[in-house]
Coordinates of C-alpha atoms in Angstrom, one line a residue:
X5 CA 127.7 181.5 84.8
X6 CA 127.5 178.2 82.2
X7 CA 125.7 175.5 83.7
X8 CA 128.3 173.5 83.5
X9 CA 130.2 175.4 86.1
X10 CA 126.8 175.3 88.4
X11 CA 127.7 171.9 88.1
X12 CA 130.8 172.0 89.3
X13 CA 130.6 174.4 92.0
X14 CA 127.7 172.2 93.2
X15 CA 129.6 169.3 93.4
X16 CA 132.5 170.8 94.7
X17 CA 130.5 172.3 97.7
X18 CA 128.8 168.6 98.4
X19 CA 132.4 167.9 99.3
X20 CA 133.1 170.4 101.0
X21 CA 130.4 168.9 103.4
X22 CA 132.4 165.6 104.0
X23 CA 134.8 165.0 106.2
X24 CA 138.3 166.1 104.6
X25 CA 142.1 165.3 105.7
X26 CA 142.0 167.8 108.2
X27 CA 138.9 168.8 110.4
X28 CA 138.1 172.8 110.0
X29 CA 139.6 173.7 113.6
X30 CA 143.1 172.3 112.3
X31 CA 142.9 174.0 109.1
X32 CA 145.1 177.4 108.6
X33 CA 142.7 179.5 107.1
X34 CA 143.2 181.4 104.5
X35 CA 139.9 182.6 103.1
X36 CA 139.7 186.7 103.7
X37 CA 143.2 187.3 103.4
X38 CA 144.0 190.2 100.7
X39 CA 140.4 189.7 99.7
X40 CA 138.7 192.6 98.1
X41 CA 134.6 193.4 97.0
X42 CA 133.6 192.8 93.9
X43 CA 136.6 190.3 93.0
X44 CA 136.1 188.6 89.5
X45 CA 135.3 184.9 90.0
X46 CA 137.9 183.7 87.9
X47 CA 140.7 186.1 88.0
X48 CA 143.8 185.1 89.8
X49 CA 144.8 187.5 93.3
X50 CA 148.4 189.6 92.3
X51 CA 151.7 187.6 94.1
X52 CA 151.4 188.3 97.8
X53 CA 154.6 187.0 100.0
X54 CA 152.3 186.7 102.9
X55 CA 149.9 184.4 101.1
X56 CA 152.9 182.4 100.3
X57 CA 154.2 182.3 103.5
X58 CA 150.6 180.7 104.8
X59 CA 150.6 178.6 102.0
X60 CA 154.1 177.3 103.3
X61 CA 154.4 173.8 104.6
X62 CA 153.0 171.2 102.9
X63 CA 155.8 171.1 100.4
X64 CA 158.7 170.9 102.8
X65 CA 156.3 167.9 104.9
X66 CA 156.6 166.4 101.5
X67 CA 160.3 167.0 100.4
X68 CA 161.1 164.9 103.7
X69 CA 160.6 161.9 101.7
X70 CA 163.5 163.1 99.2
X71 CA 165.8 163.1 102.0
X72 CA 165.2 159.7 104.2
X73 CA 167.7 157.3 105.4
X74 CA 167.1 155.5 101.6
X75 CA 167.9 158.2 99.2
X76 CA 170.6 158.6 101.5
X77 CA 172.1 155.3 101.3
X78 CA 171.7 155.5 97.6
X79 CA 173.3 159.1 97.5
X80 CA 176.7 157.9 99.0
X81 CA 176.5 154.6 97.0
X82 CA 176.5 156.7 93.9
X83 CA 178.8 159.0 95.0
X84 CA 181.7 155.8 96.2
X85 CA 180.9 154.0 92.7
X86 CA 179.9 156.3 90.0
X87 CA 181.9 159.9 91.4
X88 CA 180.5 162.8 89.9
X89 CA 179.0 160.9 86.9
X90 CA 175.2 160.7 88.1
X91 CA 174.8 164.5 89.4
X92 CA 173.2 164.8 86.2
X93 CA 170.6 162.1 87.3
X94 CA 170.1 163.2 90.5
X95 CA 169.0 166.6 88.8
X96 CA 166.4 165.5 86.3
X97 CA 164.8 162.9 88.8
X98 CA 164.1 165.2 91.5
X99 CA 162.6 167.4 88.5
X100 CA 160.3 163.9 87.5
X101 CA 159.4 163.6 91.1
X102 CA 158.5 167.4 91.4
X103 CA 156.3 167.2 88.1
X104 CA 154.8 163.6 89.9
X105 CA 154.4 165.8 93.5
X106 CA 152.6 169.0 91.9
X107 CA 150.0 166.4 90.1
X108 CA 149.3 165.0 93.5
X109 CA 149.0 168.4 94.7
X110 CA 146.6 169.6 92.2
X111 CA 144.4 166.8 92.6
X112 CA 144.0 167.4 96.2
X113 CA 143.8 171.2 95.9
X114 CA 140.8 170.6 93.2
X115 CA 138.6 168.2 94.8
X116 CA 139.0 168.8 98.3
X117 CA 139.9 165.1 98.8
X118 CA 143.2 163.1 98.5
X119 CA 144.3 160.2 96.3
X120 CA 143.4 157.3 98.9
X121 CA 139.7 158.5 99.1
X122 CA 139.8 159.2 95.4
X123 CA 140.6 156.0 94.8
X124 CA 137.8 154.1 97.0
X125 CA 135.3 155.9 95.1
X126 CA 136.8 155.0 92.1
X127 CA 137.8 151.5 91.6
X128 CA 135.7 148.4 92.7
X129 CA 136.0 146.8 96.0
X130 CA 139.1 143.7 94.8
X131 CA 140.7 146.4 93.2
X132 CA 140.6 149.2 96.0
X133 CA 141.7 146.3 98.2
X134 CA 144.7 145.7 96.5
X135 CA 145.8 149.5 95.6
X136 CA 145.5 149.4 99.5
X137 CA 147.7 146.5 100.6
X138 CA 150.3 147.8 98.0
X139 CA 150.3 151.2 99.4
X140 CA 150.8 149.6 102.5
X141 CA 153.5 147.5 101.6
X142 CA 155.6 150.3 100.1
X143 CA 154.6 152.1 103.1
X144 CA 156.1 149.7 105.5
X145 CA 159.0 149.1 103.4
X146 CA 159.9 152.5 103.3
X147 CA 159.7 152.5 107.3
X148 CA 161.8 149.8 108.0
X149 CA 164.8 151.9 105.9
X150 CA 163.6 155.1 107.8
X151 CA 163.8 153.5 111.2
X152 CA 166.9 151.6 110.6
X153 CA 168.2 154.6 109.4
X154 CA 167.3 156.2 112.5
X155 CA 168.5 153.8 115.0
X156 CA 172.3 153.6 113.5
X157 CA 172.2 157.3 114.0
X158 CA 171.4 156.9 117.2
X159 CA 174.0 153.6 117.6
X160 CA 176.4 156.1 117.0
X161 CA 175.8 158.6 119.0
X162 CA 175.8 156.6 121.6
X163 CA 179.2 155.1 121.1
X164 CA 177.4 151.7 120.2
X165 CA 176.2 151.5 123.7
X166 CA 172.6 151.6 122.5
X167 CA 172.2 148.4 119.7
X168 CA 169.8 148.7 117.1
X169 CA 166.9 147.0 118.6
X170 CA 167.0 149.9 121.1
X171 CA 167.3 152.9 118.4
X172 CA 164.3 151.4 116.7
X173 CA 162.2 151.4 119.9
X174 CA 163.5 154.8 121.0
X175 CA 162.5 155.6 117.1
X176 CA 159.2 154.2 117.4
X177 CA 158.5 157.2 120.1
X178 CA 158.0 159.4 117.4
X179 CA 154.8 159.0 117.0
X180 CA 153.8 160.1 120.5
X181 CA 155.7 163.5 119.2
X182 CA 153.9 163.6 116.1
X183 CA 150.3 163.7 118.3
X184 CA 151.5 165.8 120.6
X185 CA 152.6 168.8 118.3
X186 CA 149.5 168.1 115.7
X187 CA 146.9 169.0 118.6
X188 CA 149.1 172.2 118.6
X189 CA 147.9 172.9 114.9
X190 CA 149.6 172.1 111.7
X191 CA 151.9 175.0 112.1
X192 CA 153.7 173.7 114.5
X193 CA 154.4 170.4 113.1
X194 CA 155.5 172.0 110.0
X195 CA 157.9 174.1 111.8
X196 CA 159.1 170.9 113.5
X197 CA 160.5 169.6 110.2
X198 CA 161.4 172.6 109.2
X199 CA 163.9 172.7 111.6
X200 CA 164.9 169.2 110.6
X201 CA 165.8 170.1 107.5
X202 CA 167.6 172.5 108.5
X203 CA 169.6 170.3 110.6
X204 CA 170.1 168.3 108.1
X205 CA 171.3 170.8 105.6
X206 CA 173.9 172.2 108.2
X207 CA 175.4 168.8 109.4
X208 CA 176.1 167.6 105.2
X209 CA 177.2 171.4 104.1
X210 CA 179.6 171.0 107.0
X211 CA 180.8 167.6 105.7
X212 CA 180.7 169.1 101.9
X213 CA 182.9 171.7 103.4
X214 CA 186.0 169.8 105.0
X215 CA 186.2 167.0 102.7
X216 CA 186.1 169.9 99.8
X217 CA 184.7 168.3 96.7
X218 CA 186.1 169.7 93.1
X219 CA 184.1 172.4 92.0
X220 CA 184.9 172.2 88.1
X221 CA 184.0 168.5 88.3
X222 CA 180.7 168.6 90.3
X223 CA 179.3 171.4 87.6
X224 CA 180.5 168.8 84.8
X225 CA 178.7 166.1 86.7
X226 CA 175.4 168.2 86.7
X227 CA 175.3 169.1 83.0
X228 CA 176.9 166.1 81.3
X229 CA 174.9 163.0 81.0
X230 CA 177.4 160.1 81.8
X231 CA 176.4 156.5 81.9
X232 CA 178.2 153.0 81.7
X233 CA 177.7 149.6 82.4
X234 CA 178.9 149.9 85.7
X235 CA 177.2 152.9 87.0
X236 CA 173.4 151.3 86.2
X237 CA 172.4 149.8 88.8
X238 CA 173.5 153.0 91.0
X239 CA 171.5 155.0 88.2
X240 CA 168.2 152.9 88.8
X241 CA 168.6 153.5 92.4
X242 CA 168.8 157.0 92.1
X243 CA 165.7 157.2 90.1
X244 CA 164.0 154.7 92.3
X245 CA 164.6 156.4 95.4
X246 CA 163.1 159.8 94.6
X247 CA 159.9 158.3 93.7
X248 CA 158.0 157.3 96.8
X249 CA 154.4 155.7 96.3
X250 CA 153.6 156.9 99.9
X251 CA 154.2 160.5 99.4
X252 CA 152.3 160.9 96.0
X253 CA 149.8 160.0 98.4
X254 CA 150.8 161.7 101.3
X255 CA 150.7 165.2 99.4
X256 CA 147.2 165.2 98.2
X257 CA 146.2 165.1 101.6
X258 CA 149.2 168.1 103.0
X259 CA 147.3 170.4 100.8
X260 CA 144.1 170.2 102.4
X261 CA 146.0 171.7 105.5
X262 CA 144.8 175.3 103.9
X263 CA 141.2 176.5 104.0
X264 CA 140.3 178.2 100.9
X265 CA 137.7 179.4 98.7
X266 CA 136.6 176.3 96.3
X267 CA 133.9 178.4 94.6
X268 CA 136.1 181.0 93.2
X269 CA 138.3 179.5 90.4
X270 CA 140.4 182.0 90.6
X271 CA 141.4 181.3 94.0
X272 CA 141.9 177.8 93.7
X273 CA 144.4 178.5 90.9
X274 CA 146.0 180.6 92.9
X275 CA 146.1 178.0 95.6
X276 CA 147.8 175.6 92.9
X277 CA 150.3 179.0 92.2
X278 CA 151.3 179.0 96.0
X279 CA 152.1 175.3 95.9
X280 CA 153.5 174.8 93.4
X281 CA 156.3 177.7 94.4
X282 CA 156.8 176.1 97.6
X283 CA 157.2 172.8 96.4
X284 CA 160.1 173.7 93.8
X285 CA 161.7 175.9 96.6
X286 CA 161.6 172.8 99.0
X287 CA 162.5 170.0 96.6
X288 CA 165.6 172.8 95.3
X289 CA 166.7 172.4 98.8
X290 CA 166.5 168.4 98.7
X291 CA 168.3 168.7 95.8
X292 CA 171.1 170.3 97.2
X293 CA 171.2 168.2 100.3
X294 CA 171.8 165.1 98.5
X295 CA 174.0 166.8 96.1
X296 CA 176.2 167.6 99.5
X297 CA 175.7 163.8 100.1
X298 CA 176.9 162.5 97.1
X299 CA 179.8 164.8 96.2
X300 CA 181.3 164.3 99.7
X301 CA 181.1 160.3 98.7
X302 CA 182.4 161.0 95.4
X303 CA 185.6 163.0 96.7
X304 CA 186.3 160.3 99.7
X305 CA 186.3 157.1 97.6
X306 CA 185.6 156.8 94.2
X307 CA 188.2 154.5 92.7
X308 CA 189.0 153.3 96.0
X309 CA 188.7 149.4 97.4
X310 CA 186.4 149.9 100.0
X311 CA 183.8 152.0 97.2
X312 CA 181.7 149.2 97.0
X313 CA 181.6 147.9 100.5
X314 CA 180.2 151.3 101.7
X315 CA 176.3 151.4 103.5
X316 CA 174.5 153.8 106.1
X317 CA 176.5 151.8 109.0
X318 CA 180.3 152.1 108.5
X319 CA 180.4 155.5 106.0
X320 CA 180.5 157.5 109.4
X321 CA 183.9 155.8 110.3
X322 CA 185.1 155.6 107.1
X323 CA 184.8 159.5 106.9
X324 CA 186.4 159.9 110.7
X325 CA 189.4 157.5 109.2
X326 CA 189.7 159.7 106.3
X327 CA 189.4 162.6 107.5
X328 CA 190.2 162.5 111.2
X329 CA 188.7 164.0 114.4
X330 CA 188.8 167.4 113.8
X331 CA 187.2 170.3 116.2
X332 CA 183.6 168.4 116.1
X333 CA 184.1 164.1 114.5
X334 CA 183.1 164.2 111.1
X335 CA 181.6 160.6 112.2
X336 CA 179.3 162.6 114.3
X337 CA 178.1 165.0 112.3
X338 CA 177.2 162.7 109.8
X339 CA 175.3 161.3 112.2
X340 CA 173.7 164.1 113.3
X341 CA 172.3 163.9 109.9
X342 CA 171.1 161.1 109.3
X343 CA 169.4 160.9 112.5
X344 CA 167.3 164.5 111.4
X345 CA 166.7 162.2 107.9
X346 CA 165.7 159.4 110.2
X347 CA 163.4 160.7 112.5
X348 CA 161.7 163.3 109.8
X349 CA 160.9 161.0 107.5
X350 CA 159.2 157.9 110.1
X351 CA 157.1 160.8 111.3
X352 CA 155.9 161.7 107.7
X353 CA 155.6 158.3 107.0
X354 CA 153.3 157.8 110.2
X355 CA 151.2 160.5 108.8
X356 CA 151.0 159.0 105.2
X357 CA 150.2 155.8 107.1
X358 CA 146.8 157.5 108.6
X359 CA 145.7 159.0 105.4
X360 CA 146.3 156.0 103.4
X361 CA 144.2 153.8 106.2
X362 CA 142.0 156.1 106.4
X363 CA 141.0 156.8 102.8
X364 CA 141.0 153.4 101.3
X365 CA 138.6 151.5 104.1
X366 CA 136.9 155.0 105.0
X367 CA 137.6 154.4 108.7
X368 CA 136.8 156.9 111.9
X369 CA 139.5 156.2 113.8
X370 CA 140.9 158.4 116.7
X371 CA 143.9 160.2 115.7
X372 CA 146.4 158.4 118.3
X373 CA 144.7 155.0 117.5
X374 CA 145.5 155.4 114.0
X375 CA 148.7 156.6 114.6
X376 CA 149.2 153.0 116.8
X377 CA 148.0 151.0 114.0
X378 CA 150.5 152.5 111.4
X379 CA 153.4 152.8 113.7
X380 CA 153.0 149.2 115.1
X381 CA 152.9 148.0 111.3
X382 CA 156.2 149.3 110.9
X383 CA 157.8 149.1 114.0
X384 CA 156.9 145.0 114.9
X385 CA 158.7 143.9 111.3
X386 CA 161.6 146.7 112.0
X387 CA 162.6 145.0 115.4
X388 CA 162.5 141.7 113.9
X389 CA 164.9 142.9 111.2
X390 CA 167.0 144.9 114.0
X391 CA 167.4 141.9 115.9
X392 CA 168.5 139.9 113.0
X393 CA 171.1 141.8 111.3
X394 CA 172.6 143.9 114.0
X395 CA 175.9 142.0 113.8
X396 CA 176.0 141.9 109.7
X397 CA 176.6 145.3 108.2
X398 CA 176.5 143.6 104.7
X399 CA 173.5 142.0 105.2
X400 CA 171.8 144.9 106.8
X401 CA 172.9 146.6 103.0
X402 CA 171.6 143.8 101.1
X403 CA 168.4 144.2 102.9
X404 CA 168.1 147.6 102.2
X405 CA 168.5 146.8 98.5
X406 CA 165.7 144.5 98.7
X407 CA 163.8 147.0 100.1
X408 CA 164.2 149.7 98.0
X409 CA 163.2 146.6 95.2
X410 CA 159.6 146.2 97.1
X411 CA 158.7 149.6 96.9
X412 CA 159.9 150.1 93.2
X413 CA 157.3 147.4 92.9
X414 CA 154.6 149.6 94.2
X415 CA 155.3 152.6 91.6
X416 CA 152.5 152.1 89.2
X417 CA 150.2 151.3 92.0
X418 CA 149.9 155.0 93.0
X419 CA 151.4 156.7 89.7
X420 CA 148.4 155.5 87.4
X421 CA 145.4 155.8 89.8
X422 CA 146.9 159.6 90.1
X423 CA 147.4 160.1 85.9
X424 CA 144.2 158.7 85.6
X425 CA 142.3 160.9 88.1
X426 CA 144.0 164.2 87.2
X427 CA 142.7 163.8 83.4
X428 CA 139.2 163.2 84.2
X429 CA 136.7 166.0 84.2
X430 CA 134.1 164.9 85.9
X431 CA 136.3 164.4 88.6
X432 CA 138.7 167.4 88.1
X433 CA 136.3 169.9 86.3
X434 CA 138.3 173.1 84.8
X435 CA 141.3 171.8 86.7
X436 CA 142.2 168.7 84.4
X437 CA 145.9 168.4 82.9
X438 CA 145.6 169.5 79.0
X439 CA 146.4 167.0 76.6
X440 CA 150.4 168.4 76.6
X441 CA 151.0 167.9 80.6
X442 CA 148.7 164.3 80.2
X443 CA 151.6 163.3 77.3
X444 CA 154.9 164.1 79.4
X445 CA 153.2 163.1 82.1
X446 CA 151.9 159.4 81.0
X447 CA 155.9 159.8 79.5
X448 CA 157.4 160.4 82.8
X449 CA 155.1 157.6 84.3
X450 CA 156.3 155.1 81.7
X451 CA 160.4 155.9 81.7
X452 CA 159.9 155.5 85.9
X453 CA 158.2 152.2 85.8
X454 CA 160.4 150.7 82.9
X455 CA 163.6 151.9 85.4
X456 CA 162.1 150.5 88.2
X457 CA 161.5 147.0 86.3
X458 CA 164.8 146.9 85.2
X459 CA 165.7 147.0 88.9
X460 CA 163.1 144.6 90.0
X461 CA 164.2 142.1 86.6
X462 CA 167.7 142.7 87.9
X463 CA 167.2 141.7 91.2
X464 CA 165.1 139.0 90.3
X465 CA 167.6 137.1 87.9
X466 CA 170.3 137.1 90.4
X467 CA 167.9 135.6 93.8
X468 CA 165.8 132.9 91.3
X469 CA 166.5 129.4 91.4
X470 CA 164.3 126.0 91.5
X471 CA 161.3 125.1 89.0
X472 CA 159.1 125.7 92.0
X473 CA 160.5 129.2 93.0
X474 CA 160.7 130.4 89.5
X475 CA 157.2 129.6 89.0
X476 CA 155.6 131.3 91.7
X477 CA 157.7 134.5 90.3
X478 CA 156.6 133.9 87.0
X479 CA 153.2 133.8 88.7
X480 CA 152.9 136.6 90.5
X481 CA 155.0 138.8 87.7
X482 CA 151.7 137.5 85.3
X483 CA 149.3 139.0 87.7
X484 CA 151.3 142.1 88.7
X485 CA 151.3 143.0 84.7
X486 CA 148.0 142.0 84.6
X487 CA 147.0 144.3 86.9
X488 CA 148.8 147.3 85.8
X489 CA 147.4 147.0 82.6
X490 CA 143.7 146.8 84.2
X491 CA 144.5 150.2 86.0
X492 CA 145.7 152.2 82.7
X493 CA 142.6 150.4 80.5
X494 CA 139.9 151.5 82.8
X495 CA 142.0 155.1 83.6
X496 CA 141.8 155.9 79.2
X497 CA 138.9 158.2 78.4
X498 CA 138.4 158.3 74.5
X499 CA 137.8 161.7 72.9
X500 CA 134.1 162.7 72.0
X501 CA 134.5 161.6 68.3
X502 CA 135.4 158.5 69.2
X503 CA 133.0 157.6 71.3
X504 CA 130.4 159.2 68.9
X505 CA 131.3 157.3 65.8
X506 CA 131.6 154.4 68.0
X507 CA 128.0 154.4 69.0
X508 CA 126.8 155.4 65.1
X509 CA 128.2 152.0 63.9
X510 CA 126.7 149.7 66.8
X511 CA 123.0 151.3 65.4
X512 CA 124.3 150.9 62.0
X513 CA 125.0 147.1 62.7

């Protein structure tokens, strides 16, 4: 073996020695299976379904996040304004955030540690600091949606006897869930959302199926690219919605779930081969979920008056006025659904919350104490926002479009640390991206965060007003570029010849 790989497999056992995402007890282990004597160290085990069936999980945990209260908001927004005309979008963003979600997956699968650790190693302490609190803000911003989301569900269902301070606390419950399953192993909790999922597949193929969408143009709306003037800011939402900074963090810690062998190349490849056809199967479902979503929307009211006035709260009764009762309320079973979306996604984002703690300040916390911390983080700011706009459906949306602004924001704070970290060898070893992958890739990165500034530019020039206000936004957009630019300077690593003709002219001068 080259020294080079002694190297690696050295450093890759040293690791191995730390403490990981998951403790080895909780770990579904997969080392033996279809294992044979005399195996070569880098080939690549044949396809095995029951490989990929133990490999199963981690994907789905992390398709969850394609499918909260949020995307959903956005999905029936686009839908009510735009029709069919942004199926198209839909497609090719989920296909972006799949490319993002395998990256995150491969760096987790290659070094045995996930993004958040990765990235307290790697930057200094100010900067580390600050990746931190803007993981954390996205994090919470994503939770109020996901609990709000939640408790209208569950406002709903209760025939508006329960008010939405009450859904959030009966949503901040979760968590106690969450613990109880996870001592159960990791199996279980998968199987949990698994079934959510499911729930929520049923309860929007049933609403796809009485309202009826056409056929012809749904297919048109999938392959023809259609944009106006009028359809952008439903467009940026689209994109801006798929793209979750707490699940590209979230996903390099899933895929530590699985023990396997880290000093056999071949089988760490094959790990990558596992999850990355799991992840495209579960983010294929996603995509089909908010397709139901958005073509039910697009058949109900597009070129209608009410279109634009439509949020998480009222489309329920505006589907049960359209459509009527029926055998089972269509009101309900939307409901129904966005209640699985709901309660799915605060429990993921619970988890995200303990791995992003965890990893940036390197904390030994107990697993329900950091499952307090995160929850309360959400929930107290939630309760507050409950509380205020319970009686304002409108501001409630405009809320959630502020939201959905904060954690656009926080895009390049956990899409650059990842580029950057999957491209470097010393940290990667044989599992780096090529030069190809690093291209679309940085490409992908780019056309996401110039999207999302449109929306935060957008946003901006409609809210700003004053000398005083305007230059405190000026401000802080100075230091926001300013920092993003830091984070891709100290993430480019010049080629060899570079660097060597570099050095030759400082002796020659």
């Amino acid at each position: 073996m080259p020294p080079h790989d002694d190297e690696q497999q050295q450093l890759l056992a040293n690791r191995l020695l730390e403490e990981t995402a998951y403790d080895y007890s909780d770990k579904v282990h997969i080392i033996g299976v279809d294992e044979h004597d005399g195996e070569d160290f880098t080939q690549v085990p044949p396809f095995s379904w029951k490989k990929l069936w133990l490999f199963t999980g981690p994907g789905f945990l992390m398709s969850i996040a394609f499918l909260d209260p949020g995307n959903l908001e956005g999905d029936l927004q686009a839908g009510a304004i735009a029709g069919y005309s942004l199926l198209w979008l839909l497609f090719w963003a989920t296909a972006i955030g799949l490319l993002i979600q395998l990256l995150s997956a491969r760096l987790g699968v290659a070094t045995s540690r996930h993004l958040a650790e990765l990235c307290r190693d790697e930057y200094p302490t100010w900067a580390r600091l600050l990746l931190w609190i803007m993981a954390e803000l996205a994090l919470i911003g994503a939770d109020i949606q996901e609990v709000i989301g939640s408790a209208i569900a569950i406002k709903i269902l209760s025939r508006g006897f329960l008010p939405l301070w009450s859904g959030v606390v009966i949503t901040a419950l979760d968590c106690f869930i969450f613990l109880f399953l996870e001592n159960y192993g990791v199996r279980k909790l998968e199987a949990l959302f698994a079934a959510l999922i499911a729930v929520m597949a049923f309860s929007f193929a049933w609403m796809f199926g009485e309202t009826k969408p056409n056929g012809v143009e749904l297919l048109v709306g999938i392959v023809v690219p259609k944009l106006s003037s009028k359809t952008i800011k439903q467009a940026v939402g689209i994109v801006g919605c798929v793209i979750m900074p707490h699940n590209v963090f979230l996903h390099s810690a899933l895929v530590q779930s699985r023990e396997i062998d880290h000093h056999r190349v071949g089988r760490v490849r094959e790990a990558l081969k596992y999850y990355s056809i799991e992840s495209t199967a579960a983010l294929t479902i996603s995509f089909i979920i908010n397709l139901f979503v958005t073509t039910v929307f697009a058949k109900s009211f597009y070129g209608s008056e009410i279109a634009n006035s439509i949020g998480l709260e009222n489309a329920g009764q505006y589907l049960q006025e359209k459509y009527g009762g029926g055998v089972f309320p269509i009101l309900y079973i939307w409901a129904i659904g966005l209640l699985a979306a709901g309660q799915s996604s605060t429990i993921t984002g619970t988890y995200a919350g303990q791995f992003i703690m965890g990893g940036f300040l390197h904390m030994r916390l107990k697993k329900w104490q950091r499952a307090l911390i995160t929850r309360s983080c959400a929930i107290i700011p939630t309760l507050i926002v409950a509380l205020a706009f319970d009686t304002s459906e409108k501001s409630l949306d405009v809320l959630n479009e502020w939201l959905n602004v904060l954690q656009s924001v926080q895009i390049p704070f956990a899409l650059i640390p990842l580029l950057c970290l999957v491209s470097k060898e010393e940290i990667m070893g044989v599992f780096k991206i090529g030069s190809t992958l690093k291209v679309i890739s940085w490409l992908v990165a780019a056309l996401v965060i110039m999207i999302n500034g449109y929306l935060l530019m957008d946003s901006l020039s409609s809210a700003v007003s004053g000398v005083l206000f305007t230059s405190v936004v000026f401000a802080f957009t100075g230091g926001y570029v300013a920092f993003i630019v830091y984070l891709i300077l100290r993430g480019i690593t010049f080629p060899d010849w570079f660097v060597k003709n570099k050095s030759i002219t400082s002796i020659e001068n």
